Short mmCIF file of N, CA, C and O in Angstrom, two decimals:
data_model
loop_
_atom_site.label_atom_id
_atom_site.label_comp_id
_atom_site.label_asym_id
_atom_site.label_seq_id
_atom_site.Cartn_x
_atom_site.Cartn_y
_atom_site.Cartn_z
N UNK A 182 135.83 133.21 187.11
CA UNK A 182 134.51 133.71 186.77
C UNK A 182 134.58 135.20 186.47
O UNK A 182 135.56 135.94 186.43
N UNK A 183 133.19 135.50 186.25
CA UNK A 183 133.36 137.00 185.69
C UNK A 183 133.40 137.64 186.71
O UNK A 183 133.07 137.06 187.75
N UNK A 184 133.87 139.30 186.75
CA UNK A 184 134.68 140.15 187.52
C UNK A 184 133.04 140.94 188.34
O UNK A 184 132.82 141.46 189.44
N UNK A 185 132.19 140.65 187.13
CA UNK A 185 131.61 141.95 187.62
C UNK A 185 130.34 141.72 185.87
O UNK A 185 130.44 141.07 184.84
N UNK A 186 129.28 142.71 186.47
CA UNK A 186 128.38 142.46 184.82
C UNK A 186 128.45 142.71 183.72
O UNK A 186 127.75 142.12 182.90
N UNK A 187 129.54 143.92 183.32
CA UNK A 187 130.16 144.63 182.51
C UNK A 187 130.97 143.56 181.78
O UNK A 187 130.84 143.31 180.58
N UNK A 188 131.79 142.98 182.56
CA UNK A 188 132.69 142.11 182.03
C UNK A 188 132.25 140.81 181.56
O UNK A 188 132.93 140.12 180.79
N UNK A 189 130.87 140.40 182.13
CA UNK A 189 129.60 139.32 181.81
C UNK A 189 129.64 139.43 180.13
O UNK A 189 129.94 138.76 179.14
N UNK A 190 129.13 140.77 180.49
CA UNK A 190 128.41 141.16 178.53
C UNK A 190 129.33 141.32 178.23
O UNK A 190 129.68 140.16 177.97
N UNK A 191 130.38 142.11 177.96
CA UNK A 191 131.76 142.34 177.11
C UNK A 191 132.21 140.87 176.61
O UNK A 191 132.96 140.85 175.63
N UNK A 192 131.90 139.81 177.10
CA UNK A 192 132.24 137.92 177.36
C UNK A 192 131.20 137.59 175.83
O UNK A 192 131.32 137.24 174.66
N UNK A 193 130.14 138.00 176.84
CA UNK A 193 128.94 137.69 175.55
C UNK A 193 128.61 138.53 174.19
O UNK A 193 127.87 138.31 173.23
N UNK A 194 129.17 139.22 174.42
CA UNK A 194 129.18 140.30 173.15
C UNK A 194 130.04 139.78 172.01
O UNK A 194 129.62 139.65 170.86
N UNK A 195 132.09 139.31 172.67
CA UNK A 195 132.60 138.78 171.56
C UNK A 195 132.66 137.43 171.62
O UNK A 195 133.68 136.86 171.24
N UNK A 196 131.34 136.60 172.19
CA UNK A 196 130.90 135.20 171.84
C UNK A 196 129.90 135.19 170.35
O UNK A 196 129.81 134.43 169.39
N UNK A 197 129.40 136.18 170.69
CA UNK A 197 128.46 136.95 169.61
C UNK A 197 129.22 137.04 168.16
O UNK A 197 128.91 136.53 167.09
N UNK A 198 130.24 137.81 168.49
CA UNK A 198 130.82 138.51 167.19
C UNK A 198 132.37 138.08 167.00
O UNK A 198 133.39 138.77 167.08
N UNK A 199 132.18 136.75 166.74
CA UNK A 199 133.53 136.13 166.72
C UNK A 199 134.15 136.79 165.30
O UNK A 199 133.54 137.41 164.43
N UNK A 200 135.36 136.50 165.35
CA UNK A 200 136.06 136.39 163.73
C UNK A 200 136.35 135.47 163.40
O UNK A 200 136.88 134.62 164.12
N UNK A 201 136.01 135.29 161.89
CA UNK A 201 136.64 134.41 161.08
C UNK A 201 137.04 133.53 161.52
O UNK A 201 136.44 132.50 161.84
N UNK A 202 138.52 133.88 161.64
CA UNK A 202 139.43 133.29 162.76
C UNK A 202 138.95 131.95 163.77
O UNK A 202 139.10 130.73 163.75
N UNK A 203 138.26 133.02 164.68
CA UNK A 203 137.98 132.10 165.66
C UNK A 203 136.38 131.30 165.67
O UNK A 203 135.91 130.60 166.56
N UNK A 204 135.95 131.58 164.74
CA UNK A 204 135.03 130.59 164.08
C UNK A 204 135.30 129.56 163.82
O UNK A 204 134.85 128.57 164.39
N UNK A 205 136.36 129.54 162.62
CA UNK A 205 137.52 128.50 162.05
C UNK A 205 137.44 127.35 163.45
O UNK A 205 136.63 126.43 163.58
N UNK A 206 138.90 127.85 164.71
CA UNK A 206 139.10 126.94 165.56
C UNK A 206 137.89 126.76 166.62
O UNK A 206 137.94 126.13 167.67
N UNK A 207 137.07 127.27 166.23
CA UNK A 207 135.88 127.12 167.55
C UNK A 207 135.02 125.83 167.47
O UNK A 207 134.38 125.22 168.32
N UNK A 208 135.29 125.60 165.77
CA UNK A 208 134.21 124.03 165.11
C UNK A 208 135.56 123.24 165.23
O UNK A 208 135.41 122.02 165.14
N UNK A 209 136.84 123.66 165.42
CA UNK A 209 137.27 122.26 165.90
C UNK A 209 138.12 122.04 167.67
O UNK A 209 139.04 121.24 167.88
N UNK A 210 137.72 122.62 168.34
CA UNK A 210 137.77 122.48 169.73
C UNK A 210 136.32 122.03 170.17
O UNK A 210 136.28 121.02 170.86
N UNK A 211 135.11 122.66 169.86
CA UNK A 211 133.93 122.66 170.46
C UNK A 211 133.64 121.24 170.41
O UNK A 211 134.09 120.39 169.65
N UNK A 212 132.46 121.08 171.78
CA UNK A 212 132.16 119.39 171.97
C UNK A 212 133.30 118.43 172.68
O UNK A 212 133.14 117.30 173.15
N UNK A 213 134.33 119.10 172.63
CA UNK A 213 135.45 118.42 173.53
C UNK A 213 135.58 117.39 172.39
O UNK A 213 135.33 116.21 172.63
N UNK A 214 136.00 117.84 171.02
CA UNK A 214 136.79 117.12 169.93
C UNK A 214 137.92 117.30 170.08
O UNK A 214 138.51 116.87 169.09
N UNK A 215 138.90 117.92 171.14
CA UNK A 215 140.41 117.60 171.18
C UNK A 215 140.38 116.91 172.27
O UNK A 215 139.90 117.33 173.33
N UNK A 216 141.03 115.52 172.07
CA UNK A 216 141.33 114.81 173.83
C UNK A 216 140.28 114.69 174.40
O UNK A 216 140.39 114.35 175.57
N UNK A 217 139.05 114.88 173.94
CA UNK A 217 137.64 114.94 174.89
C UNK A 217 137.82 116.07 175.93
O UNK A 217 137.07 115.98 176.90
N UNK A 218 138.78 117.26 175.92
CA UNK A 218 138.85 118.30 176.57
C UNK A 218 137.90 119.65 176.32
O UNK A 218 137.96 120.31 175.28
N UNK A 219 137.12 119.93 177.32
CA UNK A 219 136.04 121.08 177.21
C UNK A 219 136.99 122.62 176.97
O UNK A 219 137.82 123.13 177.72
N UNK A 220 136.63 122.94 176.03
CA UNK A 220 137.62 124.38 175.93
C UNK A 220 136.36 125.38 175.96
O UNK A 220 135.24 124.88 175.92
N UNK A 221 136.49 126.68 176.04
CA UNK A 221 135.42 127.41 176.34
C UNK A 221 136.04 128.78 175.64
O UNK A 221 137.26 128.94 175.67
N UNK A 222 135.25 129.71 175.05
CA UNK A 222 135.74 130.63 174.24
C UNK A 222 134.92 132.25 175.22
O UNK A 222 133.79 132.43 175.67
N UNK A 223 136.09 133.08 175.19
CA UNK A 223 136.01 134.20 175.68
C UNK A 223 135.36 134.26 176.93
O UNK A 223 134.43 135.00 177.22
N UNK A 224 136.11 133.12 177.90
CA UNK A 224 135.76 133.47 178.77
C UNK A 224 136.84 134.22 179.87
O UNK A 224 138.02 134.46 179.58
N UNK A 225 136.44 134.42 180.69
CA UNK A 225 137.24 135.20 181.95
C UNK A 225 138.34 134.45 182.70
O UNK A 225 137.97 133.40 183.23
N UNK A 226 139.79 134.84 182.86
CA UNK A 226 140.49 134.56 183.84
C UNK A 226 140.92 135.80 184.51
O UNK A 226 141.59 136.51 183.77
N UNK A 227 140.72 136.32 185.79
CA UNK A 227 141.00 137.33 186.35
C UNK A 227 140.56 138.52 185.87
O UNK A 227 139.46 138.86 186.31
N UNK A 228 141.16 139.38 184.99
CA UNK A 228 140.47 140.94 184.78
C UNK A 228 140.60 140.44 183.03
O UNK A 228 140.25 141.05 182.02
N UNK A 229 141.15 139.28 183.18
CA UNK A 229 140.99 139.61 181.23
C UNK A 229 140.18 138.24 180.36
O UNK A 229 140.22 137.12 180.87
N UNK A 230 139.76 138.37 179.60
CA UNK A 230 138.75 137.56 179.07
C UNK A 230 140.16 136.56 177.83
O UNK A 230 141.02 137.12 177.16
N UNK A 231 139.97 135.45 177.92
CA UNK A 231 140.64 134.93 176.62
C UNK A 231 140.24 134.43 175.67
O UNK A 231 139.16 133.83 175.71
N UNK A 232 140.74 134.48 174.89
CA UNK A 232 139.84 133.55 173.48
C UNK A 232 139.22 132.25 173.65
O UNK A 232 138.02 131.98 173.58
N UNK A 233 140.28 131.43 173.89
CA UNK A 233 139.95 130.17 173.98
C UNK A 233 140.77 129.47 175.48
O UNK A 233 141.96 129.71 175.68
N UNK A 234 140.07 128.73 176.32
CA UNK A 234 140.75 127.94 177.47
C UNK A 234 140.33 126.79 178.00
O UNK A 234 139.20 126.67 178.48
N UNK A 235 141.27 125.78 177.97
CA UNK A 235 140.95 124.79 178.77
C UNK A 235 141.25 124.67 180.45
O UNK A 235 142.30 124.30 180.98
N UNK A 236 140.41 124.96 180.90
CA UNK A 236 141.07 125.40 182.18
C UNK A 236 141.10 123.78 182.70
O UNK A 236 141.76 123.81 183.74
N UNK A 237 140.81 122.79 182.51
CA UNK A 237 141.72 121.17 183.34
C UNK A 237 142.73 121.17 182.87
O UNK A 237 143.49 120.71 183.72
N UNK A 238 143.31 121.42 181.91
CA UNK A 238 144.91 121.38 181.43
C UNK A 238 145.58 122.74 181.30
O UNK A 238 146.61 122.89 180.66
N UNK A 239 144.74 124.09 182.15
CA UNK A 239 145.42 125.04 182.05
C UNK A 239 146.18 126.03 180.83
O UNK A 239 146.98 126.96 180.98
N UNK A 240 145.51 125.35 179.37
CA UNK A 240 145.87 125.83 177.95
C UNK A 240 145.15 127.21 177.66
O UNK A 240 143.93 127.22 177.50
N UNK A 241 145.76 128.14 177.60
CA UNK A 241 144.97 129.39 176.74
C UNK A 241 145.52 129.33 175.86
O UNK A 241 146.71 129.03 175.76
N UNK A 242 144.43 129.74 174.64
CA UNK A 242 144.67 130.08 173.41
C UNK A 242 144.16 131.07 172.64
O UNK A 242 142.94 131.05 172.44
N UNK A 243 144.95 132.11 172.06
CA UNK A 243 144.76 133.23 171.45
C UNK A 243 145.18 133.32 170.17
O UNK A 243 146.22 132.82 169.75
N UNK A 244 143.84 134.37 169.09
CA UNK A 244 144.48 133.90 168.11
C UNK A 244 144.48 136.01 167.67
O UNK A 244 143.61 136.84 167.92
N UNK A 245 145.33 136.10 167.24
CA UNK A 245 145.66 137.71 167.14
C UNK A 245 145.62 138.38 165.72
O UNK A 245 145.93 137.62 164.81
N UNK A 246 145.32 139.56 165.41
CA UNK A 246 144.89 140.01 164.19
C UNK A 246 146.07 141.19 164.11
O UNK A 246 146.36 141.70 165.19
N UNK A 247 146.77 141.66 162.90
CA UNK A 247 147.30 142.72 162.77
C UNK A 247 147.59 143.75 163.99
O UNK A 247 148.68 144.03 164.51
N UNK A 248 146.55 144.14 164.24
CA UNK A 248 146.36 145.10 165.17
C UNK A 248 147.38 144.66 166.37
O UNK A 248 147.63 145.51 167.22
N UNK A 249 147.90 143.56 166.46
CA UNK A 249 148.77 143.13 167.44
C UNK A 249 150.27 143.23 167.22
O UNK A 249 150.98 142.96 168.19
N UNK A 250 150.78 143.55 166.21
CA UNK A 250 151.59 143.95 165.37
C UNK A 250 152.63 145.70 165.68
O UNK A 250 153.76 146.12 165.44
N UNK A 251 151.17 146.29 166.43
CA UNK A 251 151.43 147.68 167.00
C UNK A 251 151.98 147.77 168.45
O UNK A 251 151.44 147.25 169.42
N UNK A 252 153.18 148.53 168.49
CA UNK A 252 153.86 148.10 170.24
C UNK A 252 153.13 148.18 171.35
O UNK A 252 153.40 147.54 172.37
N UNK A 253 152.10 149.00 171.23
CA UNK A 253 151.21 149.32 172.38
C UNK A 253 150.33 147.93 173.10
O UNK A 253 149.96 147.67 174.24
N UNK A 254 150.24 147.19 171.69
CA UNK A 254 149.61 146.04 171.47
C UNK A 254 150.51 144.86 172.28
O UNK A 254 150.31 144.34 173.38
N UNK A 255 151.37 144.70 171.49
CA UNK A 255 152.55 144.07 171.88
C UNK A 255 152.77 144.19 173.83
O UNK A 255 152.69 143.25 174.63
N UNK A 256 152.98 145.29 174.06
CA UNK A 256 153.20 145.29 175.21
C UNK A 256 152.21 144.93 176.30
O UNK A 256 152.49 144.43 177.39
N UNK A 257 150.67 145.33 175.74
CA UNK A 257 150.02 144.56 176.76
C UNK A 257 149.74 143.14 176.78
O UNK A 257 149.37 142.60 177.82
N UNK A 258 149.92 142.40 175.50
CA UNK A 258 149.65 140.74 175.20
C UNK A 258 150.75 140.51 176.34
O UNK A 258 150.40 140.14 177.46
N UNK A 259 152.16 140.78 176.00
CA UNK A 259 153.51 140.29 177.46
C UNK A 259 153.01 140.74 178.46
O UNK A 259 153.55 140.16 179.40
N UNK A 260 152.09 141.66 178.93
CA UNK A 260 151.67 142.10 180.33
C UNK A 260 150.62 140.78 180.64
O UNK A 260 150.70 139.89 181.49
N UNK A 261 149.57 141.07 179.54
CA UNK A 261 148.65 139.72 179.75
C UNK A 261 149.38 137.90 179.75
O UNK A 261 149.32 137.06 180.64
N UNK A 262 149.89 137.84 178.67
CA UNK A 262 150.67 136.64 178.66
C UNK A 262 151.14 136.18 180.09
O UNK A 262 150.70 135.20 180.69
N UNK A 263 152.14 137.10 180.54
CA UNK A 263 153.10 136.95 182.14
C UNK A 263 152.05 136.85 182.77
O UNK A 263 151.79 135.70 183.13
N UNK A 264 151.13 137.82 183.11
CA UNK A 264 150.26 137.15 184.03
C UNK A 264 149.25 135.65 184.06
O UNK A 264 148.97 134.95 185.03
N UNK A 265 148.94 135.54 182.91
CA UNK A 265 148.35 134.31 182.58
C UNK A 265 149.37 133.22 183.08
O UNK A 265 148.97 132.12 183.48
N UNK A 266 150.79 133.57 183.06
CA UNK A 266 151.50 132.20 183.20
C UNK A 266 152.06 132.23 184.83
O UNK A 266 152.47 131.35 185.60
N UNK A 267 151.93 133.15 184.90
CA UNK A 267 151.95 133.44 186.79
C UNK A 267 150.92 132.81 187.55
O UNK A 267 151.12 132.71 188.76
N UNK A 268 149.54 132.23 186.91
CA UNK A 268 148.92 131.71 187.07
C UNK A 268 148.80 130.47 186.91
O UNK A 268 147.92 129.73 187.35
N UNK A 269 149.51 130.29 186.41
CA UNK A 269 149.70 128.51 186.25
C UNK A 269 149.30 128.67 184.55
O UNK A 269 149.66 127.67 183.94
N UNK A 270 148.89 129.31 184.00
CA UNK A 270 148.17 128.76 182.49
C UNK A 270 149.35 128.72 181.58
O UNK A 270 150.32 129.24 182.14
N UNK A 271 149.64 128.28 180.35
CA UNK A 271 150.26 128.03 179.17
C UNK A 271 149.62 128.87 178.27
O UNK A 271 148.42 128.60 178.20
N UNK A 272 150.08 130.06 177.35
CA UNK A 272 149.59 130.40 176.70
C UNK A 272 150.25 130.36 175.38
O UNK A 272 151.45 130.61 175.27
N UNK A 273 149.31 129.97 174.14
CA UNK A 273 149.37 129.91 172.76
C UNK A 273 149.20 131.18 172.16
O UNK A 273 148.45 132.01 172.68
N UNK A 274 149.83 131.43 171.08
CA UNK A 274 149.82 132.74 170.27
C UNK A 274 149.77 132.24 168.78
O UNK A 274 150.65 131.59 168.23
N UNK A 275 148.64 132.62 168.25
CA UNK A 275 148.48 131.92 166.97
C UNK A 275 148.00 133.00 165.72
O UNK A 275 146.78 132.97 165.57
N UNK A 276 148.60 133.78 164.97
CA UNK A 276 147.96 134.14 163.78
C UNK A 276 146.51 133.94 163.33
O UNK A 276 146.04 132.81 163.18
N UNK A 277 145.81 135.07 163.13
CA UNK A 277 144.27 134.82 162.87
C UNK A 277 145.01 134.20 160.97
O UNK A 277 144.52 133.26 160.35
N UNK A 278 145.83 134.79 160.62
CA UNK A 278 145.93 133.97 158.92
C UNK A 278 146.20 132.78 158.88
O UNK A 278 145.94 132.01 157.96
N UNK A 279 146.83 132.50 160.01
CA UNK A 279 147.78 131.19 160.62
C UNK A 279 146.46 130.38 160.39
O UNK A 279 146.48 129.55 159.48
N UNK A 280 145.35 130.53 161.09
CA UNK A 280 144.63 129.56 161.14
C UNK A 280 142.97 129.35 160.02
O UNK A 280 142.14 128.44 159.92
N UNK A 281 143.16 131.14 159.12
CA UNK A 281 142.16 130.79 157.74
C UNK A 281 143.16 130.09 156.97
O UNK A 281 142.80 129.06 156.41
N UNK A 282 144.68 130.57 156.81
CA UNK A 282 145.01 129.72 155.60
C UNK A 282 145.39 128.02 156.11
O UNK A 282 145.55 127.32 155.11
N UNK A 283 145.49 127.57 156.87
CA UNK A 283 145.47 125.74 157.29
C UNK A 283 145.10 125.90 158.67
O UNK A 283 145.71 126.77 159.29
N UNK A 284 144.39 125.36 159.17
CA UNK A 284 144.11 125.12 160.56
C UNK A 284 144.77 124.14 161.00
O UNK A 284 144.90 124.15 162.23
N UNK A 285 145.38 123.04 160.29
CA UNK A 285 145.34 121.65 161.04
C UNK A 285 146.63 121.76 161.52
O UNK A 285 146.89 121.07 162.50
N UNK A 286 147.85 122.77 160.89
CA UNK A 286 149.35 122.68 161.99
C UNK A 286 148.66 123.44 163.17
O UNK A 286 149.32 123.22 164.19
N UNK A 287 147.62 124.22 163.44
CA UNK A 287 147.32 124.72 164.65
C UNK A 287 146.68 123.90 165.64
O UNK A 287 146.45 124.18 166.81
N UNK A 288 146.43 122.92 165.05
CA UNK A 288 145.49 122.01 165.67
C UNK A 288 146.21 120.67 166.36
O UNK A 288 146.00 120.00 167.37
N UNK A 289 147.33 120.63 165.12
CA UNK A 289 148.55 119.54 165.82
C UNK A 289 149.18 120.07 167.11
O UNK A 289 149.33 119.49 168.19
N UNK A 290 149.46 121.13 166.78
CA UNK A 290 150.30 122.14 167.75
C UNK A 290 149.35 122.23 169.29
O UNK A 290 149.85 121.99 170.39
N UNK A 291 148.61 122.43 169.16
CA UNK A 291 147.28 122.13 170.45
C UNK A 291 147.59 120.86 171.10
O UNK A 291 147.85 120.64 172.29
N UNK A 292 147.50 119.89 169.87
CA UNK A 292 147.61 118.59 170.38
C UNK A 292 148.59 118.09 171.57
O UNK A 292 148.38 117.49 172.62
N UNK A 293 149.88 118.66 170.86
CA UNK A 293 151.11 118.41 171.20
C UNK A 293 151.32 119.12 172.57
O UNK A 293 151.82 118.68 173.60
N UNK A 294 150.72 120.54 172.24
CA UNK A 294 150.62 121.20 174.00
C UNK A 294 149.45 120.20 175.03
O UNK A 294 149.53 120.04 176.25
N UNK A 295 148.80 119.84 174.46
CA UNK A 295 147.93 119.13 175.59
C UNK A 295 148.87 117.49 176.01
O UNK A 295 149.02 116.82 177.03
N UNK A 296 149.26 117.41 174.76
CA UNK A 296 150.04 115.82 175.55
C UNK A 296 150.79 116.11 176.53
O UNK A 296 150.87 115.47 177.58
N UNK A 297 151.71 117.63 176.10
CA UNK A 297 152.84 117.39 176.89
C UNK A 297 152.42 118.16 178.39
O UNK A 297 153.09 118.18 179.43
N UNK A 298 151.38 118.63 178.19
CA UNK A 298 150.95 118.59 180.06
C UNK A 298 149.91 117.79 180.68
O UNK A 298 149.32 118.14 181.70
N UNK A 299 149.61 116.41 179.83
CA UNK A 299 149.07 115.55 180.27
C UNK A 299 150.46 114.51 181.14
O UNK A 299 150.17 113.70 182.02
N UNK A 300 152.11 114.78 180.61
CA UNK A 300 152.80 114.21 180.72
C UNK A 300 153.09 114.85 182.44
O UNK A 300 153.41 114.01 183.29
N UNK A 301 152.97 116.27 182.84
CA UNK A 301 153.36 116.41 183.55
C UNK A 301 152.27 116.56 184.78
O UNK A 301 152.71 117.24 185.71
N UNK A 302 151.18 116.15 184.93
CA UNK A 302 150.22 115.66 186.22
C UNK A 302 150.17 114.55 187.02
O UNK A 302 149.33 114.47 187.91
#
């Protein structure tokens, strides 16, 4: 849950002002159209908010813009990443072009992460 109220609105702000991007995969996760799995967008795990998560199968999914490209950048996604997986979660790293120019290998690729930790419960 959220940390605190700051971190409430900062949640609701980029629910508000999605990109492109995550517009794209948001009409095909939303409604629990993958696997009948509820995914939820920008919400909170610990101090950091993620794009997209299924928290019953423990899947985060992020989808990253240029700006991630810069080391500063870089280094905090592996700070965030490690911790996300210290937590038990799986995290996805997906190109915001990755998913305007075809969505559906991103969508297989989801798939395939959700089977294979449906395999291991």
């Amino acid at each position: 849950m959220y940390r605190d109220a700051n971190q409430r609105e900062f949640a609701r702000r980029l629910r508000r002002e999605m990109t492109d991007a995550e517009r794209v995969l948001w009409r095909a996760l939303r409604c629990k159209q993958l696997e009948g799995l509820k995914f939820r967008r920008q919400a909170a795990i610990g101090d950091y908010i993620v794009d997209f998560v299924c928290f019953e199968k423990q899947l985060v999914v992020e989808l990253d813009g240029g700006q991630h490209n810069e080391p500063k950048s870089q280094r905090y996604d592996e700070q965030r990443t490690r911790w996300l997986e210290s937590q038990g979660y799986r995290v996805l790293r997906y190109w915001n072009h990755e998913v305007l120019g075809n969505v559906e290998p991103i969508i297989e690729s989801l798939w395939d992460a959700l089977a294979e930790s449906g395999s291991q419960d």
